[in-house]
mmCIF file of C-alpha atoms in Angstrom:
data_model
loop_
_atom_site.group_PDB
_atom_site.id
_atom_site.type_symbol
_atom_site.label_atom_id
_atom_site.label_comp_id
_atom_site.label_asym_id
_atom_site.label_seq_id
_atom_site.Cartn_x
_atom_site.Cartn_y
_atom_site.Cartn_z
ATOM 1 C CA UNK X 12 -47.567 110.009 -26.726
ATOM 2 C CA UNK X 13 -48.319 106.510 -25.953
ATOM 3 C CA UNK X 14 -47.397 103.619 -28.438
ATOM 4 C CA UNK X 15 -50.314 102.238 -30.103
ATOM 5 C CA UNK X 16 -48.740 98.773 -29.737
ATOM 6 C CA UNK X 17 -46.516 98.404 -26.941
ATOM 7 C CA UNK X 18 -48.281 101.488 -24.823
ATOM 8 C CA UNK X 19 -44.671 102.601 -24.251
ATOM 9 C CA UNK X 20 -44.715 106.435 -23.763
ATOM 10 C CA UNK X 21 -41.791 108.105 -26.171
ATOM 11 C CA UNK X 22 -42.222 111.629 -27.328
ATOM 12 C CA UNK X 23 -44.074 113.136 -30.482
ATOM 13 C CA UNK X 24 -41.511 113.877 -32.109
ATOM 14 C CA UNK X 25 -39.605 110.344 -32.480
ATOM 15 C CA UNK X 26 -40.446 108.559 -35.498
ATOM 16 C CA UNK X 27 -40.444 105.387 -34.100
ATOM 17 C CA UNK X 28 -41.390 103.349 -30.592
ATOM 18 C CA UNK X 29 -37.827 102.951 -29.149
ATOM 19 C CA UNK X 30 -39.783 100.011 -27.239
ATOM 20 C CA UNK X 31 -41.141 98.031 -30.012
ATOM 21 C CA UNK X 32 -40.139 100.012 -32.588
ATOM 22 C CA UNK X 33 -44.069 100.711 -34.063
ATOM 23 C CA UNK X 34 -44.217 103.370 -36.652
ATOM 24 C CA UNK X 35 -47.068 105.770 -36.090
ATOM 25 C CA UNK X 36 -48.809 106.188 -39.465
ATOM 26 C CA UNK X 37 -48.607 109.835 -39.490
ATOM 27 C CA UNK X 38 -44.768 109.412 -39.706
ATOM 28 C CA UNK X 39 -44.058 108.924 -43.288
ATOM 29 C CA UNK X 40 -40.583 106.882 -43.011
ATOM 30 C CA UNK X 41 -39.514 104.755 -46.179
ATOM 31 C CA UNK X 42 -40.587 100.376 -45.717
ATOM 32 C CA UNK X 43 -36.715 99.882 -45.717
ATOM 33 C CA UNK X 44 -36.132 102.537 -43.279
ATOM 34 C CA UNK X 45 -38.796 100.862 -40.985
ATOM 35 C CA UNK X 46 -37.557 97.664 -41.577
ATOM 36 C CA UNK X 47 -34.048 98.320 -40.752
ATOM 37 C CA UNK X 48 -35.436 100.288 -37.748
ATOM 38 C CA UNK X 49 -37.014 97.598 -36.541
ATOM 39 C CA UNK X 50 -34.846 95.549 -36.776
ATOM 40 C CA UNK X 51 -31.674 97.612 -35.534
ATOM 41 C CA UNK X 52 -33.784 98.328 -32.125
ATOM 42 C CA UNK X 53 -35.797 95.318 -31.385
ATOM 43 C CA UNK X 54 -35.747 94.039 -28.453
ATOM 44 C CA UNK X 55 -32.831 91.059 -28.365
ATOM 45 C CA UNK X 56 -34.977 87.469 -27.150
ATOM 46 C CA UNK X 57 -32.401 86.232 -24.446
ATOM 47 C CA UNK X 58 -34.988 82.467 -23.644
ATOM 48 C CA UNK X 59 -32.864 80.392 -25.866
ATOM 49 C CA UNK X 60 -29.308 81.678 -24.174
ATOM 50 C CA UNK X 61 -30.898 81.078 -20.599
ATOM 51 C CA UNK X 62 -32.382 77.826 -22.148
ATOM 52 C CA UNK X 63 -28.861 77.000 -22.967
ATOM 53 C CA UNK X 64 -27.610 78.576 -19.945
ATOM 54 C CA UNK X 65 -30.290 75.897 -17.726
ATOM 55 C CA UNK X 66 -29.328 73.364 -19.610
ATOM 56 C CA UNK X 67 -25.589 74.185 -19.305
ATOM 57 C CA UNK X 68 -25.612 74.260 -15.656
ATOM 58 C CA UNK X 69 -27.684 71.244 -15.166
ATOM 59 C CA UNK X 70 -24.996 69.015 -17.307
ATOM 60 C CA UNK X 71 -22.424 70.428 -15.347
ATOM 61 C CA UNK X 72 -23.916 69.651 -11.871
ATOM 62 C CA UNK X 73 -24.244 66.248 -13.421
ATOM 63 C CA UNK X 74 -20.965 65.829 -14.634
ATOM 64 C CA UNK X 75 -19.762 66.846 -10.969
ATOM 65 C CA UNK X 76 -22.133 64.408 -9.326
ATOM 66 C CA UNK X 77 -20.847 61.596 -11.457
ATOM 67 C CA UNK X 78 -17.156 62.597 -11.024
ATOM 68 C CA UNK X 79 -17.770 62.047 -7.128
ATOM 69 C CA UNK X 80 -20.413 59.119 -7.716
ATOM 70 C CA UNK X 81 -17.463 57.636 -9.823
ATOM 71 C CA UNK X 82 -14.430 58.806 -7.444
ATOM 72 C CA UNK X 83 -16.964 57.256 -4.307
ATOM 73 C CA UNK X 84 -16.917 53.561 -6.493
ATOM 74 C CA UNK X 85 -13.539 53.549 -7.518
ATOM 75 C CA UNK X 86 -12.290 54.316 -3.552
ATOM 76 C CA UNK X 87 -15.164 51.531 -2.326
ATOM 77 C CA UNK X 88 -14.265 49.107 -5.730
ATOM 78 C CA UNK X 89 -10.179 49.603 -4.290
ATOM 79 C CA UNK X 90 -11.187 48.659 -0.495
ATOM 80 C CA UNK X 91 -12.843 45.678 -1.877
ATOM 81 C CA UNK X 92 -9.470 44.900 -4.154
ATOM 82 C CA UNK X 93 -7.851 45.379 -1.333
ATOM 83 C CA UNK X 94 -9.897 43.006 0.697
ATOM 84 C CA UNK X 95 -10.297 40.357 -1.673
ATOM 85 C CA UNK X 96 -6.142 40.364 -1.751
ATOM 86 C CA UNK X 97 -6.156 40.139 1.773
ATOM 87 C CA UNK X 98 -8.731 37.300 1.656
ATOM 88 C CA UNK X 99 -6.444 35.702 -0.949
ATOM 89 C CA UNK X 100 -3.674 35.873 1.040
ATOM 90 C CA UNK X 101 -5.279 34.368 4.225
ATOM 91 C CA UNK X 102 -6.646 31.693 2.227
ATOM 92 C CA UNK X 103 -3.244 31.090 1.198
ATOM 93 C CA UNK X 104 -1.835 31.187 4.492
ATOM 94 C CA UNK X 105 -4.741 28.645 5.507
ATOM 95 C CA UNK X 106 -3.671 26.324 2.802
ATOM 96 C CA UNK X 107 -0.086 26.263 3.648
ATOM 97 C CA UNK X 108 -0.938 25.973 7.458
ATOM 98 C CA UNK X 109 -3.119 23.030 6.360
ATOM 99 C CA UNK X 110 -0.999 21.704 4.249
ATOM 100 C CA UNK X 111 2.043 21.782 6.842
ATOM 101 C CA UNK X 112 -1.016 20.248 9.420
ATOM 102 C CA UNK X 113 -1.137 17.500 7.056
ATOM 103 C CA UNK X 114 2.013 16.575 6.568
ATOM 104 C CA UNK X 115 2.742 16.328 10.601
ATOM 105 C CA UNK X 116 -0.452 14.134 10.703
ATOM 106 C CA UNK X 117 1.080 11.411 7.794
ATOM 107 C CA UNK X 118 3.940 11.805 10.225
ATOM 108 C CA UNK X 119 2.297 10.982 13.355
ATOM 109 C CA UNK X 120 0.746 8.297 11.464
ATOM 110 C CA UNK X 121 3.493 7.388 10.237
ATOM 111 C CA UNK X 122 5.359 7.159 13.083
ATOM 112 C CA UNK X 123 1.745 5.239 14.877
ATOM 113 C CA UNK X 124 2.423 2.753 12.285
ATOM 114 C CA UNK X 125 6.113 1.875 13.436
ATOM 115 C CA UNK X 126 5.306 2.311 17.395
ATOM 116 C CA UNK X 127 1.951 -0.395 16.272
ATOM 117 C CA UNK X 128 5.052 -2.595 14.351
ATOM 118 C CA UNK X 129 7.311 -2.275 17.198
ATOM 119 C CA UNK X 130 4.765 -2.820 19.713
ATOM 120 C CA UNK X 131 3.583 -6.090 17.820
ATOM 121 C CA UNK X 132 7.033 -7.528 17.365
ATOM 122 C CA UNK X 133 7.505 -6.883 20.754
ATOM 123 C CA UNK X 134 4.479 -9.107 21.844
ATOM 124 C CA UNK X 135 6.008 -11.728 18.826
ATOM 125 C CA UNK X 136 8.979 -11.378 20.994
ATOM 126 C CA UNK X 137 7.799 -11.822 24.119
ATOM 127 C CA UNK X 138 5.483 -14.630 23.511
ATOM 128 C CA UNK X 139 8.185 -16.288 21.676
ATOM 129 C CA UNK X 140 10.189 -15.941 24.691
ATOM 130 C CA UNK X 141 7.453 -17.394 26.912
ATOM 131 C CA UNK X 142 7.056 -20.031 24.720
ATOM 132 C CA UNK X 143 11.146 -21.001 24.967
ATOM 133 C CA UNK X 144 10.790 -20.275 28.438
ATOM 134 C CA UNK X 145 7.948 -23.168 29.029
ATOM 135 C CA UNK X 146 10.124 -25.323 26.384
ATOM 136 C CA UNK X 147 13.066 -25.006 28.232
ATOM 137 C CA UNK X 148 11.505 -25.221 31.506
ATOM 138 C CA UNK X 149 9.923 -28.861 30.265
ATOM 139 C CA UNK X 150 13.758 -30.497 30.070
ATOM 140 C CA UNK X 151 15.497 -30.869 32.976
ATOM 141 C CA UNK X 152 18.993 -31.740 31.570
ATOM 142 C CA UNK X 153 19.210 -30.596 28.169
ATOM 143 C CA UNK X 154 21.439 -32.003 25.667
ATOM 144 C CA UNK X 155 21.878 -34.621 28.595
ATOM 145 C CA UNK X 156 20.706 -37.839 29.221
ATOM 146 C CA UNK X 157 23.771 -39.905 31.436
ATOM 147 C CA UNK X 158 27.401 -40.092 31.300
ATOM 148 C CA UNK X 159 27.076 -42.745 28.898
ATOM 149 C CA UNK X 160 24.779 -40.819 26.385
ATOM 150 C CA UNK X 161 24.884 -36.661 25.817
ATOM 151 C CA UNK X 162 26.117 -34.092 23.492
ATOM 152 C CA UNK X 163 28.203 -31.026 23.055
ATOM 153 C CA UNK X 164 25.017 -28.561 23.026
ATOM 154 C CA UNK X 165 22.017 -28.559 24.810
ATOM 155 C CA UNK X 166 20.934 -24.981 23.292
ATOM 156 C CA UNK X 167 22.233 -23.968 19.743
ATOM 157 C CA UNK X 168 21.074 -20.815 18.804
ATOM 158 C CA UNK X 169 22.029 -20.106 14.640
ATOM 159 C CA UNK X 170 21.746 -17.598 12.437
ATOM 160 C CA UNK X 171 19.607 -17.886 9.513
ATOM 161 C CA UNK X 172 22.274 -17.004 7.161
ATOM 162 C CA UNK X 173 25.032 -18.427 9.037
ATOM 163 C CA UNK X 174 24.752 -21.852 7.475
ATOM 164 C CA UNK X 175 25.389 -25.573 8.619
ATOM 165 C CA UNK X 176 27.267 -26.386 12.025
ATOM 166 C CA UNK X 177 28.038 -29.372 13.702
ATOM 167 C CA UNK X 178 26.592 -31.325 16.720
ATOM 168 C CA UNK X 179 28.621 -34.131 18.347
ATOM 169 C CA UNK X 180 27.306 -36.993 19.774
ATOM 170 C CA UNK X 181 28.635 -38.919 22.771
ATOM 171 C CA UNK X 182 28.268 -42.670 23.708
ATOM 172 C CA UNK X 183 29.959 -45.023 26.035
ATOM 173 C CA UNK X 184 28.493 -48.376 24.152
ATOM 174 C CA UNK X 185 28.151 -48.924 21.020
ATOM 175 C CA UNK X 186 24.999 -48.553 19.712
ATOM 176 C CA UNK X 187 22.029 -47.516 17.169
ATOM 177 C CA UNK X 188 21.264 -43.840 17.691
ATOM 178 C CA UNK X 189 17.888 -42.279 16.686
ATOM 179 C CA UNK X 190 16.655 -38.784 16.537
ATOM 180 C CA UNK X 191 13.181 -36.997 15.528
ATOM 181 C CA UNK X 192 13.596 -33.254 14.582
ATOM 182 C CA UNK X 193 9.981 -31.510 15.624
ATOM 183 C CA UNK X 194 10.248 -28.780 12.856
ATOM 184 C CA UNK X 195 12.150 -29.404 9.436
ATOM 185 C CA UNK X 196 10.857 -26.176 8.474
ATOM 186 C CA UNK X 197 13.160 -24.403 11.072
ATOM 187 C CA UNK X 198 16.379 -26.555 10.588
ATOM 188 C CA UNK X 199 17.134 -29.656 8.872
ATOM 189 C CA UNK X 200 19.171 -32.457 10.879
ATOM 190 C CA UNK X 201 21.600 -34.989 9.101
ATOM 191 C CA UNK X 202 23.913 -37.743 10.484
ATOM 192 C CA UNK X 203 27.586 -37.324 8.728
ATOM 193 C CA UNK X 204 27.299 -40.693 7.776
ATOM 194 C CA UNK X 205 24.916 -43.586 6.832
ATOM 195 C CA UNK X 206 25.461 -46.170 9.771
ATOM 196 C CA UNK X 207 24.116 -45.008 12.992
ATOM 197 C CA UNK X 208 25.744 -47.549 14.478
ATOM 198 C CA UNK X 209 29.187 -46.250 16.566
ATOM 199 C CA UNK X 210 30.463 -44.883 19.657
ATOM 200 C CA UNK X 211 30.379 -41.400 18.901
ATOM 201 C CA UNK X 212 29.074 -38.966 15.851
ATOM 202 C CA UNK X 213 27.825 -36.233 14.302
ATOM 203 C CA UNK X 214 24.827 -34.562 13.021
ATOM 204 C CA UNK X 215 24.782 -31.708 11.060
ATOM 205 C CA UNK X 216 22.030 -28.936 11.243
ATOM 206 C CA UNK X 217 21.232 -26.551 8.959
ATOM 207 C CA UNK X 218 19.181 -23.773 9.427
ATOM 208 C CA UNK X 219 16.251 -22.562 6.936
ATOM 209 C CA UNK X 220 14.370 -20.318 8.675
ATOM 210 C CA UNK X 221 13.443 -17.894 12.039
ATOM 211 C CA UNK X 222 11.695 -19.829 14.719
ATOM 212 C CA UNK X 223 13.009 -23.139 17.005
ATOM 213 C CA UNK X 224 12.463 -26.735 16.642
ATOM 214 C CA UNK X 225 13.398 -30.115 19.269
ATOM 215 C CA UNK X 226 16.051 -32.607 18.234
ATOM 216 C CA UNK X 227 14.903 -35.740 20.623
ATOM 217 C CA UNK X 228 17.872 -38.608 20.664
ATOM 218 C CA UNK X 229 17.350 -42.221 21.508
ATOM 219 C CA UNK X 230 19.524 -45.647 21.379
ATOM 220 C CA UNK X 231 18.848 -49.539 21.341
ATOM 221 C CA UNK X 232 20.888 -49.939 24.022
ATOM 222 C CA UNK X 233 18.681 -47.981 27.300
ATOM 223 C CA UNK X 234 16.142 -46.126 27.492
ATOM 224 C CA UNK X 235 17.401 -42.949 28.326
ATOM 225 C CA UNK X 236 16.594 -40.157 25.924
ATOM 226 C CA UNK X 237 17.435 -35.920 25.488
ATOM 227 C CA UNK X 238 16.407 -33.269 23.259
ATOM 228 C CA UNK X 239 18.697 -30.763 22.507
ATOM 229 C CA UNK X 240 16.832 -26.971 21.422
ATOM 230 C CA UNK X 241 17.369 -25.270 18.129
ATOM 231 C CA UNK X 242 16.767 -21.522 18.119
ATOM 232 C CA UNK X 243 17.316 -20.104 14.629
ATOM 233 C CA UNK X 244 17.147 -16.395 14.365
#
């Protein structure tokens, strides 16, 4: 026979659908024999396990796609480490190439500044030496009038430091002797003694500071005259 509920074909004879597990109302079976029946061959529902199963496999594929989403960021995040330490380390290398760039510069500066000194003490030099050049070239005879009227030096030439020295003055007549010192800022000229008047003296110069200055000599006797050149240095 068929089963009345299911349609499952089982024989006359079983008490029960095996399928569904209907009793047929001509079977006289006990309400806790039927239940128990029923319930012994009732067909398991498997949805939740394959629910489970779905749900099981999705969260795994998920779990895998992160692991390599995660394993793909930490290789990129390590090639930008790595990148940003090499940047580092340029920039570093940059800064210490600049820094060694700057330091030659100061140098070459540096140095510019001295070759700029040099190179304008030179000019001082050399137009100081033009300028003694046209001074000297002015006297004829210096430190040299006649026979009768000269000194020792026509050039002295002191040092700055060296302190006082002494000029000596010639004369063949008595006389009154006169001089006029061009720069007192360069030297300082003094007779050794308060009357001019004799044959022969001296006058002391002292030096105060770089440059040259003129000592021009005269007499009451002639009028012959000299200079005698100071260079202080």
């Amino acid at each position: 026979m068929n089963c009345p509920k299911c349609n499952f074909p089982f024989p006359d004879e079983a008490d029960f659908c095996p399928q569904c597990g209907f009793v047929p109302k001509k079977k006289k079976v006990s309400s806790e024999a039927s239940s128990e029946i029923s319930e012994t061959f009732r067909p398991k529902k498997n949805v939740p396990a394959i629910i489970f199963g779905i749900l099981f496999a999705i969260s795994f594929a998920l779990l895998i796609y992160f692991i390599v989403q995660y394993s793909a960021l930490f290789e990129e995040n390590n090639e930008n480490l790595d990148l940003i330490q090499n940047g580092k380390i340029h920039i570093y290398s940059l800064e210490q190439d600049i820094s060694s760039k700057t330091e030659e510069i100061s140098g070459l500066e540096t140095e510019l500044e001295s070759t700029v000194s040099e190179r304008d003490i030179l000019l001082e030099k050399q137009e100081y030496s033009e300028e003694l050049l046209e001074v000297l070239a002015s006297e004829k005879s210096w430190g040299y009038a006649t026979e009768n009227f000269h000194v020792d030096k026509g050039v002295m030439v002191l040092d700055r430091f060296g302190g006082m020295q002494e000029l000596k003055l010639y004369s063949t007549y008595y006389t009154t002797f006169t001089f006029e010192l061009s720069d007192s800022e360069v030297c300082i000229a003094e007779w050794s003694d308060e009357e001019w008047i004799n044959k022969d003296t001296t006058v002391f110069i002292t030096p105060v500071a770089s440059g040259y200055a003129t000592l021009t000599f005269r007499n009451d006797l002639y009028d012959s005259s000299f200079k005698v050149l100071i260079i202080v240095k």
